[in-house]
mmCIF file of C-alpha atoms and ligand atoms in Angstrom:
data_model
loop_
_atom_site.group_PDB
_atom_site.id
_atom_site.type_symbol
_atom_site.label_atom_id
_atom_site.label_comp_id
_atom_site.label_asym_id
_atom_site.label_seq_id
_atom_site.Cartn_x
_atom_site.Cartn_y
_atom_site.Cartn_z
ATOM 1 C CA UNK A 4 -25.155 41.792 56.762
ATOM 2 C CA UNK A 5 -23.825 38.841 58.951
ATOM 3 C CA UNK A 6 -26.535 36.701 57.674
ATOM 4 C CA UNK A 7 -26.335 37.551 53.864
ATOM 5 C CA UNK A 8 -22.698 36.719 54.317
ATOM 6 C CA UNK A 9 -23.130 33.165 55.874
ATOM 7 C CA UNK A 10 -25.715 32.601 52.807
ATOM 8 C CA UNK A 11 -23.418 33.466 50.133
ATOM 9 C CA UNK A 12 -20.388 31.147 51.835
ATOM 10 C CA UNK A 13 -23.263 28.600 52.390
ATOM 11 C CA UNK A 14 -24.034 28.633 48.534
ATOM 12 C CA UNK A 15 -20.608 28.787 48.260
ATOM 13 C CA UNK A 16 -19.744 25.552 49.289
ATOM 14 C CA UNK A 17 -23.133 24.067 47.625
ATOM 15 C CA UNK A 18 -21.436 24.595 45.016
ATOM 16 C CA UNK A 19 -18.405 23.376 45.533
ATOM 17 C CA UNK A 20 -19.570 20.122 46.371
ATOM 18 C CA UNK A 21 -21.653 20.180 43.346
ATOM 19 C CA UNK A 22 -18.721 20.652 41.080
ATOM 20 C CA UNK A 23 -16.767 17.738 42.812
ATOM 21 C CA UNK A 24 -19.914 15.589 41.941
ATOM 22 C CA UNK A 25 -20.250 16.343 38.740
ATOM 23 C CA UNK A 26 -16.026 16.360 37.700
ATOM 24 C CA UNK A 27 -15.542 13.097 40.546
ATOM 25 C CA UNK A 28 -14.831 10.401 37.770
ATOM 26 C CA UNK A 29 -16.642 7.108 39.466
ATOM 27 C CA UNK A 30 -14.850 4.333 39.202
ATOM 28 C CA UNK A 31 -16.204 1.026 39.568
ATOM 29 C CA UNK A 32 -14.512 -2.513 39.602
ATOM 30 C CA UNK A 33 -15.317 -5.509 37.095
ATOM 31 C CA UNK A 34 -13.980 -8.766 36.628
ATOM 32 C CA UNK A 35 -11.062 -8.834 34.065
ATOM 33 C CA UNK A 36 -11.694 -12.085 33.076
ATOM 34 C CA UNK A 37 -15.330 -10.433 31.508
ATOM 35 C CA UNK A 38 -13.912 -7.602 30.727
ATOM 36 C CA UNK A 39 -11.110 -9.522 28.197
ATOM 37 C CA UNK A 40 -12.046 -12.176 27.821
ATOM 38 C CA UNK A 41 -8.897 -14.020 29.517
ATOM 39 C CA UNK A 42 -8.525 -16.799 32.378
ATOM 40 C CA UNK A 43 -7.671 -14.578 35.286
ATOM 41 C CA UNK A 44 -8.780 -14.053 38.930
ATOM 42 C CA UNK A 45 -8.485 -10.408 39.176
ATOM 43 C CA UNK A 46 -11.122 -7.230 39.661
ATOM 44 C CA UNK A 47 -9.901 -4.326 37.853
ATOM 45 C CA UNK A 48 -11.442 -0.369 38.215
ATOM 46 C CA UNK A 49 -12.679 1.382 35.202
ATOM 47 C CA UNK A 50 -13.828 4.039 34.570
ATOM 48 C CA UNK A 51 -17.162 5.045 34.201
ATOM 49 C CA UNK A 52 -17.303 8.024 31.999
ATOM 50 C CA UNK A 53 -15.825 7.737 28.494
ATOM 51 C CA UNK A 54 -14.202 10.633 28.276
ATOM 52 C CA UNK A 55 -12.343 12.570 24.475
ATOM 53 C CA UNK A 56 -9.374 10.285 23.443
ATOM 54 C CA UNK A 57 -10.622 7.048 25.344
ATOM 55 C CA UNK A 58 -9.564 4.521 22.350
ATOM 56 C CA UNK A 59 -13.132 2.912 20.576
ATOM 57 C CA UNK A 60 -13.499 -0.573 21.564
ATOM 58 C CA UNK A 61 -13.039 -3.446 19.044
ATOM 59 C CA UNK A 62 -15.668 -6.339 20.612
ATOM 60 C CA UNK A 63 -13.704 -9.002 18.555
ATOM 61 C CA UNK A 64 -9.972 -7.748 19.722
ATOM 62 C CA UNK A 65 -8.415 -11.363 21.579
ATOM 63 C CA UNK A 66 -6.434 -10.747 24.387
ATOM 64 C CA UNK A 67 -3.320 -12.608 25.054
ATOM 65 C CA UNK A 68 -3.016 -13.746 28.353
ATOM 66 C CA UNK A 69 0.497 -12.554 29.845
ATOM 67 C CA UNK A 70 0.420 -9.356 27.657
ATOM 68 C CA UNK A 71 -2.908 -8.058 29.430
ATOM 69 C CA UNK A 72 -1.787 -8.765 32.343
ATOM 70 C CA UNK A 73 1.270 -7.011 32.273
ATOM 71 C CA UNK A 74 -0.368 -3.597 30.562
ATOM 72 C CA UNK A 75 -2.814 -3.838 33.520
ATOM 73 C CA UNK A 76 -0.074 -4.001 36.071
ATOM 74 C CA UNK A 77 0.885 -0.825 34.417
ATOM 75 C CA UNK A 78 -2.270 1.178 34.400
ATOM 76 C CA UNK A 79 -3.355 -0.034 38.374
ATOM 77 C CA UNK A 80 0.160 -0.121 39.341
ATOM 78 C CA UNK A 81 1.570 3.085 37.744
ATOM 79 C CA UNK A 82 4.283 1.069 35.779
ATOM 80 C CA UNK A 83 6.056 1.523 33.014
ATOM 81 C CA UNK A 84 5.036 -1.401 30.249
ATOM 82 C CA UNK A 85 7.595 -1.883 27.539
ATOM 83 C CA UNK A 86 5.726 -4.459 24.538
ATOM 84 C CA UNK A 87 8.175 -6.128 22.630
ATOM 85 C CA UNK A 88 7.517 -8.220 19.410
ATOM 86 C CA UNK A 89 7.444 -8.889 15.924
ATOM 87 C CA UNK A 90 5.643 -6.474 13.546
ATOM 88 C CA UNK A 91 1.941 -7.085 13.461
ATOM 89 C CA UNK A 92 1.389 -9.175 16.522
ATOM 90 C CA UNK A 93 -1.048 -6.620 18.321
ATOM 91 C CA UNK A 94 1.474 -5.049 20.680
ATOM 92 C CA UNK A 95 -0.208 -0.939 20.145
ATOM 93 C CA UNK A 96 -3.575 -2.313 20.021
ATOM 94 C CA UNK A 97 -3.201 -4.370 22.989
ATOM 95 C CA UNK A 98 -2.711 -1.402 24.929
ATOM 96 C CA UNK A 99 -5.133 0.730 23.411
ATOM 97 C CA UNK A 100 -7.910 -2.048 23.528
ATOM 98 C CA UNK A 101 -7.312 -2.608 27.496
ATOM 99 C CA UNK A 102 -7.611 1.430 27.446
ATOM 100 C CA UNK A 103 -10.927 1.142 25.522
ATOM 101 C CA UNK A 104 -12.205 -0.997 27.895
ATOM 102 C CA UNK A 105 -10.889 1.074 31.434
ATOM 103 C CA UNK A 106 -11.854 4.150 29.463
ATOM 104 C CA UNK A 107 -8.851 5.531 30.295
ATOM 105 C CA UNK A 108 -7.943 8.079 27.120
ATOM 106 C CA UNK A 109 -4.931 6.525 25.587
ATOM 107 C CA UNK A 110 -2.723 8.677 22.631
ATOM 108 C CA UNK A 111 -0.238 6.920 20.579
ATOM 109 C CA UNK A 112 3.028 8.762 19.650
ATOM 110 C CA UNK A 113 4.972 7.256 16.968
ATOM 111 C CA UNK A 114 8.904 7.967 17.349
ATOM 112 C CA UNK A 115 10.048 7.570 13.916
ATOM 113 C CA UNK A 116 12.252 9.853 12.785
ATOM 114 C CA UNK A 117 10.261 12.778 11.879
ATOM 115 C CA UNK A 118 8.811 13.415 15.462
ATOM 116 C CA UNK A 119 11.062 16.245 16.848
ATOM 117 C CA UNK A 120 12.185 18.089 20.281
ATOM 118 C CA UNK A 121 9.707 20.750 19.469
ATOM 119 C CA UNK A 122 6.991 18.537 18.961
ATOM 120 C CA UNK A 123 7.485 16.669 22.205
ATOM 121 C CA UNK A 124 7.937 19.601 24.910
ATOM 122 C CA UNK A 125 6.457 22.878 22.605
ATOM 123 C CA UNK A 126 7.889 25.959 20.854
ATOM 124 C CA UNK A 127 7.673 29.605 21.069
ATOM 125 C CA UNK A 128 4.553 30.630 18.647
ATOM 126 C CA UNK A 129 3.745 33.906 17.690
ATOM 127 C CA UNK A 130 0.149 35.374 18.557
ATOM 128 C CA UNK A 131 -1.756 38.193 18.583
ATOM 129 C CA UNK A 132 -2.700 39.765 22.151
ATOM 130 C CA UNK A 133 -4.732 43.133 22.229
ATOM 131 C CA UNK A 134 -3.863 43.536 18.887
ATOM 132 C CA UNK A 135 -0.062 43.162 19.173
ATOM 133 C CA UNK A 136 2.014 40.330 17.953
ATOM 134 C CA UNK A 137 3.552 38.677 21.425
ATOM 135 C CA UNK A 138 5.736 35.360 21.473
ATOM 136 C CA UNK A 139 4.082 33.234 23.807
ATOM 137 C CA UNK A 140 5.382 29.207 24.552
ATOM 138 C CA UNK A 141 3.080 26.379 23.517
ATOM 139 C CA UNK A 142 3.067 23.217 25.194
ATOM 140 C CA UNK A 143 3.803 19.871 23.046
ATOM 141 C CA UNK A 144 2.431 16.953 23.529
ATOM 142 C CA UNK A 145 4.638 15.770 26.787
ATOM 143 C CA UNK A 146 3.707 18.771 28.754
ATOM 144 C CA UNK A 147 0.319 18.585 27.733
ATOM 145 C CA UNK A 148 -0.483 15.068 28.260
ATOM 146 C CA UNK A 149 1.315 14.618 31.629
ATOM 147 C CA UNK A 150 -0.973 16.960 33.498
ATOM 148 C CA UNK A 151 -4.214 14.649 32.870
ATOM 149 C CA UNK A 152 -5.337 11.491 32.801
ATOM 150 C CA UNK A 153 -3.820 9.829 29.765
ATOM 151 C CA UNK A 154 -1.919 6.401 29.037
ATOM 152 C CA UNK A 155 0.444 8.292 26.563
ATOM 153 C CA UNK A 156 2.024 5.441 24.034
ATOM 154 C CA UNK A 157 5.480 5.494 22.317
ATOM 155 C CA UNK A 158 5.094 3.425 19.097
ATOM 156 C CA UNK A 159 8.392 2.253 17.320
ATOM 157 C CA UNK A 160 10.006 2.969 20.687
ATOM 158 C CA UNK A 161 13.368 1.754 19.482
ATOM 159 C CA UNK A 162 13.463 4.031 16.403
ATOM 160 C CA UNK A 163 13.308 6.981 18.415
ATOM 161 C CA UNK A 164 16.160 9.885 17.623
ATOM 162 C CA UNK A 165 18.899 10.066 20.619
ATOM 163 C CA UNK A 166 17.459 13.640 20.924
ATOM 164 C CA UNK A 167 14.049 12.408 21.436
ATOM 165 C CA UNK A 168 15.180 9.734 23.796
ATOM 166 C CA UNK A 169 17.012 12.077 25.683
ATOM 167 C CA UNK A 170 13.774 14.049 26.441
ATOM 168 C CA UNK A 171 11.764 10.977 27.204
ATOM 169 C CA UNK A 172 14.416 9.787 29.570
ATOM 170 C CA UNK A 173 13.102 12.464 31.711
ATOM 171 C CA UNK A 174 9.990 11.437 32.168
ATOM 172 C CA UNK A 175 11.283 7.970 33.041
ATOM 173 C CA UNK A 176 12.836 8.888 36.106
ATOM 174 C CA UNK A 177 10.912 7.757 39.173
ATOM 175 C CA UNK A 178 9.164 10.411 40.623
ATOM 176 C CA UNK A 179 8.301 11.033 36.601
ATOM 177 C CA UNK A 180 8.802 15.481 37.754
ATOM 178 C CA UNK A 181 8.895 17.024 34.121
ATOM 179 C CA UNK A 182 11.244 19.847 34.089
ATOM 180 C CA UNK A 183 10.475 22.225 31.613
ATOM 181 C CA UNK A 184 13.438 24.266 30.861
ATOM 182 C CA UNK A 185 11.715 26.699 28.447
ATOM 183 C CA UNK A 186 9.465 27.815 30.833
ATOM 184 C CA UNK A 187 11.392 27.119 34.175
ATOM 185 C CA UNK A 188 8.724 24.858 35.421
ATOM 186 C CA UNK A 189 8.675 21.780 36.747
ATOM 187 C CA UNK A 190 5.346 19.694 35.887
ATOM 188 C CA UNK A 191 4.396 16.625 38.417
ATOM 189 C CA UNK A 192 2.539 14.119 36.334
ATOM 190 C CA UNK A 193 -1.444 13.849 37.153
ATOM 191 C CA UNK A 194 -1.989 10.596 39.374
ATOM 192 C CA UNK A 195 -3.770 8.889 36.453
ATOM 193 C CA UNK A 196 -0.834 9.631 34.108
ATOM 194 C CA UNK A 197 0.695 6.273 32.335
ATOM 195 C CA UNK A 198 3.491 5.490 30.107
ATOM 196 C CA UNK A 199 3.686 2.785 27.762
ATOM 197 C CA UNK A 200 5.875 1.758 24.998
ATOM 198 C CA UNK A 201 6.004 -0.889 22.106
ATOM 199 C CA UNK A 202 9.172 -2.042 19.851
ATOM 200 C CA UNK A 203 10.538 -4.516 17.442
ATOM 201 C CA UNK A 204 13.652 -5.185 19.717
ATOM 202 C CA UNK A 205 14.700 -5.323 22.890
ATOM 203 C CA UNK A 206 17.316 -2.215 22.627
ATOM 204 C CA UNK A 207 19.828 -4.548 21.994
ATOM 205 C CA UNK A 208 20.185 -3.448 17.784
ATOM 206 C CA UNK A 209 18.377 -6.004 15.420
ATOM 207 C CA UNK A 210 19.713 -8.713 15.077
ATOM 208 C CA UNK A 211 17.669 -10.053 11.995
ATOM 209 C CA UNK A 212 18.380 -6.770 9.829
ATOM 210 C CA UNK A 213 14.414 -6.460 9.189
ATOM 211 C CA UNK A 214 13.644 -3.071 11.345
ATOM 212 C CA UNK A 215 15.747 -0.386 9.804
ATOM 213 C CA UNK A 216 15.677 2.634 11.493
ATOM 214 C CA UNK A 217 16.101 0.928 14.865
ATOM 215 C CA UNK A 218 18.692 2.107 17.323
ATOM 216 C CA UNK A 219 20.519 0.711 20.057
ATOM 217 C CA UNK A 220 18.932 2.045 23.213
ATOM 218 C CA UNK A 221 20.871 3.149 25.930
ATOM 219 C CA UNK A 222 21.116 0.791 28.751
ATOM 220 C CA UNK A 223 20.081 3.270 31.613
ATOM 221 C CA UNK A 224 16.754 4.485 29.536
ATOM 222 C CA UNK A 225 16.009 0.437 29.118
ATOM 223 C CA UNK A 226 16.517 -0.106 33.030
ATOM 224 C CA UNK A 227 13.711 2.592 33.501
ATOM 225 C CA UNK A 228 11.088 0.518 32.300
ATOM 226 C CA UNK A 229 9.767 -1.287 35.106
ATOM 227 C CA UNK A 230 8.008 -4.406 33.161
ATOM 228 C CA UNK A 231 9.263 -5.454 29.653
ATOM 229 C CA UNK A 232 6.363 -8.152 28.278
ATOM 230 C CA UNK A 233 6.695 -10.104 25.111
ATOM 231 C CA UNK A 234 4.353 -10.427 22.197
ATOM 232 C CA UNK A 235 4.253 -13.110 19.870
ATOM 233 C CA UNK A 236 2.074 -14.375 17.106
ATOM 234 C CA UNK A 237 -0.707 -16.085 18.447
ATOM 235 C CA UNK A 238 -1.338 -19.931 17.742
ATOM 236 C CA UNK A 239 -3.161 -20.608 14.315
ATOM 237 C CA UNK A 240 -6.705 -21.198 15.366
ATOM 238 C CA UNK A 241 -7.031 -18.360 17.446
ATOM 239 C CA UNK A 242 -5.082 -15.769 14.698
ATOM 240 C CA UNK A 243 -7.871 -17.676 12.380
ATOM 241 C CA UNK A 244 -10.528 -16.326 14.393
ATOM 242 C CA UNK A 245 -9.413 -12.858 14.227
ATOM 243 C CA UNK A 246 -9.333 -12.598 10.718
ATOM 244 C CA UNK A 247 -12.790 -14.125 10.476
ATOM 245 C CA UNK A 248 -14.402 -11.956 12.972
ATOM 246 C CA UNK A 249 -12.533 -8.724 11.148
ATOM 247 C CA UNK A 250 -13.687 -10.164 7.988
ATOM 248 C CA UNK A 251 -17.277 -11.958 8.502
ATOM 249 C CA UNK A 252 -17.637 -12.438 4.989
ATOM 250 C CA UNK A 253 -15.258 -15.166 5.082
ATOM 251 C CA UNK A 254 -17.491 -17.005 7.871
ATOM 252 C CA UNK A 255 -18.962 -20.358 5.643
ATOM 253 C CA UNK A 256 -17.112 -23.381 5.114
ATOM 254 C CA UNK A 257 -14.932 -22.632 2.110
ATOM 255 C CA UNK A 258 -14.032 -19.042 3.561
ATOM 256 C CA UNK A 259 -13.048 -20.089 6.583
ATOM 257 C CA UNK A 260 -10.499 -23.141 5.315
ATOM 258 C CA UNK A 261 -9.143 -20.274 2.747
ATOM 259 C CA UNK A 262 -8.215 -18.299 5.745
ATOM 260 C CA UNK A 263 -7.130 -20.934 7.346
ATOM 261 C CA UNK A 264 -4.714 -21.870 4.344
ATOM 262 C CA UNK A 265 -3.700 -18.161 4.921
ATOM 263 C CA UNK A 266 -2.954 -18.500 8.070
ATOM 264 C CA UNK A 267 -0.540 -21.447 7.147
ATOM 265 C CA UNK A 268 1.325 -20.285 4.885
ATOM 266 C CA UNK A 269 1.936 -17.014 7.309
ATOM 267 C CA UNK A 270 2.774 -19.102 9.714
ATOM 268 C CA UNK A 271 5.805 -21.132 6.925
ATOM 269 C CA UNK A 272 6.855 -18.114 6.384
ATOM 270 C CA UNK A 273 7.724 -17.543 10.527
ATOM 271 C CA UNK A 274 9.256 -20.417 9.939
ATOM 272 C CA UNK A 275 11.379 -19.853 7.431
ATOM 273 C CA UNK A 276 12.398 -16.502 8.896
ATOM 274 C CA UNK A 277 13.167 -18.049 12.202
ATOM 275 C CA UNK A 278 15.149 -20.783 10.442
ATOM 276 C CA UNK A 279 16.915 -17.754 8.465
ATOM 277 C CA UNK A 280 16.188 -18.909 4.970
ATOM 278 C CA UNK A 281 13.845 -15.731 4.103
ATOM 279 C CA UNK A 282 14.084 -12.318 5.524
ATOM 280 C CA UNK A 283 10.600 -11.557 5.600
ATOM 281 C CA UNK A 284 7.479 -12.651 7.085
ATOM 282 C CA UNK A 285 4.089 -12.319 6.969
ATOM 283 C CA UNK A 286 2.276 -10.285 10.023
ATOM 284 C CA UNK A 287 -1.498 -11.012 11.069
ATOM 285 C CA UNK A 288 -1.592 -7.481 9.822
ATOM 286 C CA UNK A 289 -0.134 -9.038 6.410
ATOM 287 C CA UNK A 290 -3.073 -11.650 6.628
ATOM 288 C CA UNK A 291 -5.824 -9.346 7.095
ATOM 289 C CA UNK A 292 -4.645 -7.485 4.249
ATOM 290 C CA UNK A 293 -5.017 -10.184 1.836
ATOM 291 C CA UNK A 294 -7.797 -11.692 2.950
ATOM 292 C CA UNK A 295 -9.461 -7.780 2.363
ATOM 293 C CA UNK A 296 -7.830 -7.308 -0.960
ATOM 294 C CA UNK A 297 -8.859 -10.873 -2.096
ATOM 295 C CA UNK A 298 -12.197 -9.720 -1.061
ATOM 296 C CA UNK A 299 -11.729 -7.020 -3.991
ATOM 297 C CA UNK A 300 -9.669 -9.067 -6.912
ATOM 298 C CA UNK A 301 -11.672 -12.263 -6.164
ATOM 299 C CA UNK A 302 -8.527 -13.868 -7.057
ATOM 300 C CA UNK A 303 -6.086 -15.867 -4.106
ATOM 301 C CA UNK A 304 -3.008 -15.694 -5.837
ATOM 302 C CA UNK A 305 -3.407 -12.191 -7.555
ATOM 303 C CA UNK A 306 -4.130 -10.554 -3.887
ATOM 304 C CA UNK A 307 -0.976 -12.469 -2.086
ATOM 305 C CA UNK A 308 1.324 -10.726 -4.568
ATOM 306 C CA UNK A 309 0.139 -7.581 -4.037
ATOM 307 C CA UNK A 310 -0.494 -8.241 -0.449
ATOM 308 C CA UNK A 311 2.724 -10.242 0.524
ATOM 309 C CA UNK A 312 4.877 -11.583 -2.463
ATOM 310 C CA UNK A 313 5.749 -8.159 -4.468
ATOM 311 C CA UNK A 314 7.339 -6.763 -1.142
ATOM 312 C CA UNK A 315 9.855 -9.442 -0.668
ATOM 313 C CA UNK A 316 13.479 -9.867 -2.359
ATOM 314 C CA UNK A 317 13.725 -11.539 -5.862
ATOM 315 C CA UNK A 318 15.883 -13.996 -4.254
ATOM 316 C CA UNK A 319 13.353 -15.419 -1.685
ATOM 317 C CA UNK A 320 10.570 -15.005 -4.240
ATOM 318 C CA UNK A 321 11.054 -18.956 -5.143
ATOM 319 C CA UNK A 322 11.336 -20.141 -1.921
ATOM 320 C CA UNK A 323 7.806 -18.296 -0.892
ATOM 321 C CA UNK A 324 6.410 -20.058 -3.735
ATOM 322 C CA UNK A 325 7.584 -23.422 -2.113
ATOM 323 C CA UNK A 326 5.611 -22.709 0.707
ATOM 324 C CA UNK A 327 2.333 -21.784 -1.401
ATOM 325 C CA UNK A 328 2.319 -24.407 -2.744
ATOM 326 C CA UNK A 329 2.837 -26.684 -0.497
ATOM 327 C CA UNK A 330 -0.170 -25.332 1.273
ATOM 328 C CA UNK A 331 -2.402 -24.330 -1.724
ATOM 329 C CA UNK A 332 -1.308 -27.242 -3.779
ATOM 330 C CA UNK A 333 -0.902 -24.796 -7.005
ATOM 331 C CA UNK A 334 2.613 -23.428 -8.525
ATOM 332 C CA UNK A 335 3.611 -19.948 -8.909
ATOM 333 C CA UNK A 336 5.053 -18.822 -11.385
ATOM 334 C CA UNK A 337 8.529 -18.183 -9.288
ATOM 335 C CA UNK A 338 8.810 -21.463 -8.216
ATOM 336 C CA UNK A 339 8.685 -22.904 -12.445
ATOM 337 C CA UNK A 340 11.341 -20.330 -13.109
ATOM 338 C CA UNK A 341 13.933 -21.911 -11.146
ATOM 339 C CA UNK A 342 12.838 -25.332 -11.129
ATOM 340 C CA UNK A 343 16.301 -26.711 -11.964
ATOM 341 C CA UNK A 344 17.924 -24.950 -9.064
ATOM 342 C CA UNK A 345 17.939 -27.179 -5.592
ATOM 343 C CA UNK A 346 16.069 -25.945 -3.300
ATOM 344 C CA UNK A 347 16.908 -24.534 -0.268
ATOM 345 C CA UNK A 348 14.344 -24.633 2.023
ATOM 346 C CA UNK A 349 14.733 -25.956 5.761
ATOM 347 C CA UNK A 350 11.793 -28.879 5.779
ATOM 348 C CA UNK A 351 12.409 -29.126 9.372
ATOM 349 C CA UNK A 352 10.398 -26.028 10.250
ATOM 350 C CA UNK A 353 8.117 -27.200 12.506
ATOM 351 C CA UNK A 354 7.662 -24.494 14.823
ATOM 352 C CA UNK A 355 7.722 -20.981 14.507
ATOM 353 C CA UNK A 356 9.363 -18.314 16.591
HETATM 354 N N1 LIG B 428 -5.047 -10.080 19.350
HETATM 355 C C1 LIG B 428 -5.616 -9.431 18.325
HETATM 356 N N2 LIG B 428 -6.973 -9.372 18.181
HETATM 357 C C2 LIG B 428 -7.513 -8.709 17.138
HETATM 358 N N3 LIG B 428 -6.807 -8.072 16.181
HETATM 359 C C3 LIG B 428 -5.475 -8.093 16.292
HETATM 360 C C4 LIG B 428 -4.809 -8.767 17.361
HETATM 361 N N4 LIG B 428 -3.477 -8.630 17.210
HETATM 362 C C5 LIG B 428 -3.313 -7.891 16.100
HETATM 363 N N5 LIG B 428 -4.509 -7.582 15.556
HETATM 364 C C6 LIG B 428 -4.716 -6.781 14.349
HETATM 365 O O1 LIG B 428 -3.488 -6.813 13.632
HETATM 366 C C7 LIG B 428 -3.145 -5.514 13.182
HETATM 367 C C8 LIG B 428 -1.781 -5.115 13.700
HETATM 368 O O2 LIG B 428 -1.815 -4.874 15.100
HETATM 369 P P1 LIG B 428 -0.872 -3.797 15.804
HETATM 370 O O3 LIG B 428 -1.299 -3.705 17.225
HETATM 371 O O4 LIG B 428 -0.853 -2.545 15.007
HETATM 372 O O5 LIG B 428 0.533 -4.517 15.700
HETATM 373 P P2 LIG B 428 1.968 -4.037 16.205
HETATM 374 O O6 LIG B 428 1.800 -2.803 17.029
HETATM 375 O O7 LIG B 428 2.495 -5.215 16.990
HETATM 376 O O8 LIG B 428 2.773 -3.835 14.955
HETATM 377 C C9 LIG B 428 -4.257 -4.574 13.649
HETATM 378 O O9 LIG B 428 -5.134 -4.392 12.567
HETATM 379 C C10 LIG B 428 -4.947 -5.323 14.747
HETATM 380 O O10 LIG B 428 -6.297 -4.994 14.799
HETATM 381 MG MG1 LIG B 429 2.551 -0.859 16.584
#
């Protein structure tokens, strides 16, 4: 008896240590400046399994120097990293590329307005139990994601609803406990949990008037976010590059000076934004976009209105074609229209942003 006892707790704890083998996640530490590609001195531990919801990785993505570093902070340090920046400079895909490459699973939650309380801690379903209907709570996406491993990612952080905000505020708080009132439980967040945010503004309102929809965030939700890194557009040759390794088709001599000339006139168009004499701008999202439609029209000029030119106001309409033609050396119809009108273009623009 004594001895078939000992056996079974012996294969008890076989197995137990089996189990921890097989569910231990190794982790093993690799140079970051392989790993992305950037000029840095630092080791960082990945992952070695791959697991559901680790991000795919994009070989070409570029890293930006003081952006990586400051989303790494965040996932070795347990931080909270707040990416600010212009539309279309890589901010979401920064952090989900650096979670590609830790293999750290990584979901993005866009705040815009439709995303609601419900959605964010869960709601009382109705389902079936032994054949009887029975109201039973299921967790949202908070609850759910703060008891694994996860680097959980609030897009359009600044266009959340003060409702939202209000709920997100509590996971925020330092010890990052999630009380969840519905259920009277309290939920501490798994060691490998991260948060992660990205917005057009600092909180502050927009000053520009492009992000509609933005709000005003309140100064002790702001205060919570330990590191608050900035995102710009990335210098011509390098946004260049991107394009070309997105779109290899472009990758001979004539392609690669069109996208260049792409590039250029993007970049006027900063210019002109940050000089306030337009009030839009084209994004290396923008870019892409009509270097993939010109791909299908086969036609430069036809692709940049439908890619760029039909989105912006009548009014600045001329003052883009200025700039396309200064770079592709070939009118637009806008600019004729008004041709007796002075222009009003800053010539000064030499830098951008
Ligand atoms: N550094 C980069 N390397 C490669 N692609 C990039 C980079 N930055 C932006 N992109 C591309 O530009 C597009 C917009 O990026 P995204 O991260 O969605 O911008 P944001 O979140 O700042 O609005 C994506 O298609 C992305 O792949
Ligand atoms: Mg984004």
């Amino acid at each position: 008896m004594l001895i078939r006892r000992i056996c079974y707790i012996g294969y008890l704890a076989v197995l137990d240590v089996f189990i921890l083998l097989v569910h231990k996640e190794v982790m093993k530490t690799q140079p970051a400046k392989k790993l992305f590609n950037i000029d840095i001195n630092l080791d960082v531990p990945v992952f070695t399994k791959k697991t559901e919801h680790v991000p795919d990785i994009d070989p070409n993505y570029s890293f930006d120097h003081d952006t990586t570093l400051a989303i790494l902070a965040g996932f070795m340090h347990n931080l909270k990293v707040l990416v600010q920046g212009l539309h279309g400079s890589g901010k979401s895909t920064h952090i989900e590329q650096i979670a590609a490459r830790l293999n750290w699973p990584c979901i993005r939650i866009n705040l815009d307005g439709y995303i609601s309380r419900s959605d964010l801690i869960g709601k009382e379903t109705i389902v079936l139990l032994r054949g009887k209907q029975v109201t039973e709570f299921k967790d949202g996406i908070l609850p759910w994601a703060i008891k694994q491993r996860m680097a959980l990612v609030f897009d359009e952080y600044d266009a959340g609803r003060p409702d939202v905000m209000f709920i997100l505020q509590r996971i925020l708080e330092n010890n990052g406990k999630f009380t969840l009132v519905d259920t009277n439980s309290v939920i501490t967040p798994h060691p490998d949990f991260r948060i992660f945010a990205t917005a057009n503004t600092v909180g502050l309102g927009d000053s520009k008037g492009i992000y509609s929809g933005t709000q005003i965030i309140n100064q002790g939700q702001m205060d919570r976010w330990n590191i608050v890194a900035k995102l710009d557009y990335l210098p011509l040759e390098k946004e260049v590059s991107i394009v070309l390794k997105k779109l290899p088709l472009y990758n001979y001599k004539e392609g690669k000076k069109l996208v260049t000339n792409m590039v250029e006139l993007a970049n006027l168009t900063r210019n002109g934004f940050a000089l306030e004499d337009i009030s839009c701008l084209m994004s290396p999202r923008t870019v892409i976009n009509w270097a993939e439609n010109n791909q299908i029209f086969a036609d430069v000029e036809k692709s940049f209105r439908l890619s760029f030119l039909n989105k912006c106001d009548d009014s600045e309409k001329r003052v883009i074609a200025e700039y396309y033609q200064r770079v592709f050396n070939c009118e637009l119809n806008e600019s004729l229209k008004d041709q007796n009108e002075t222009t009003s273009i800053s010539n000064g623009a030499k830098s951008y942003i």
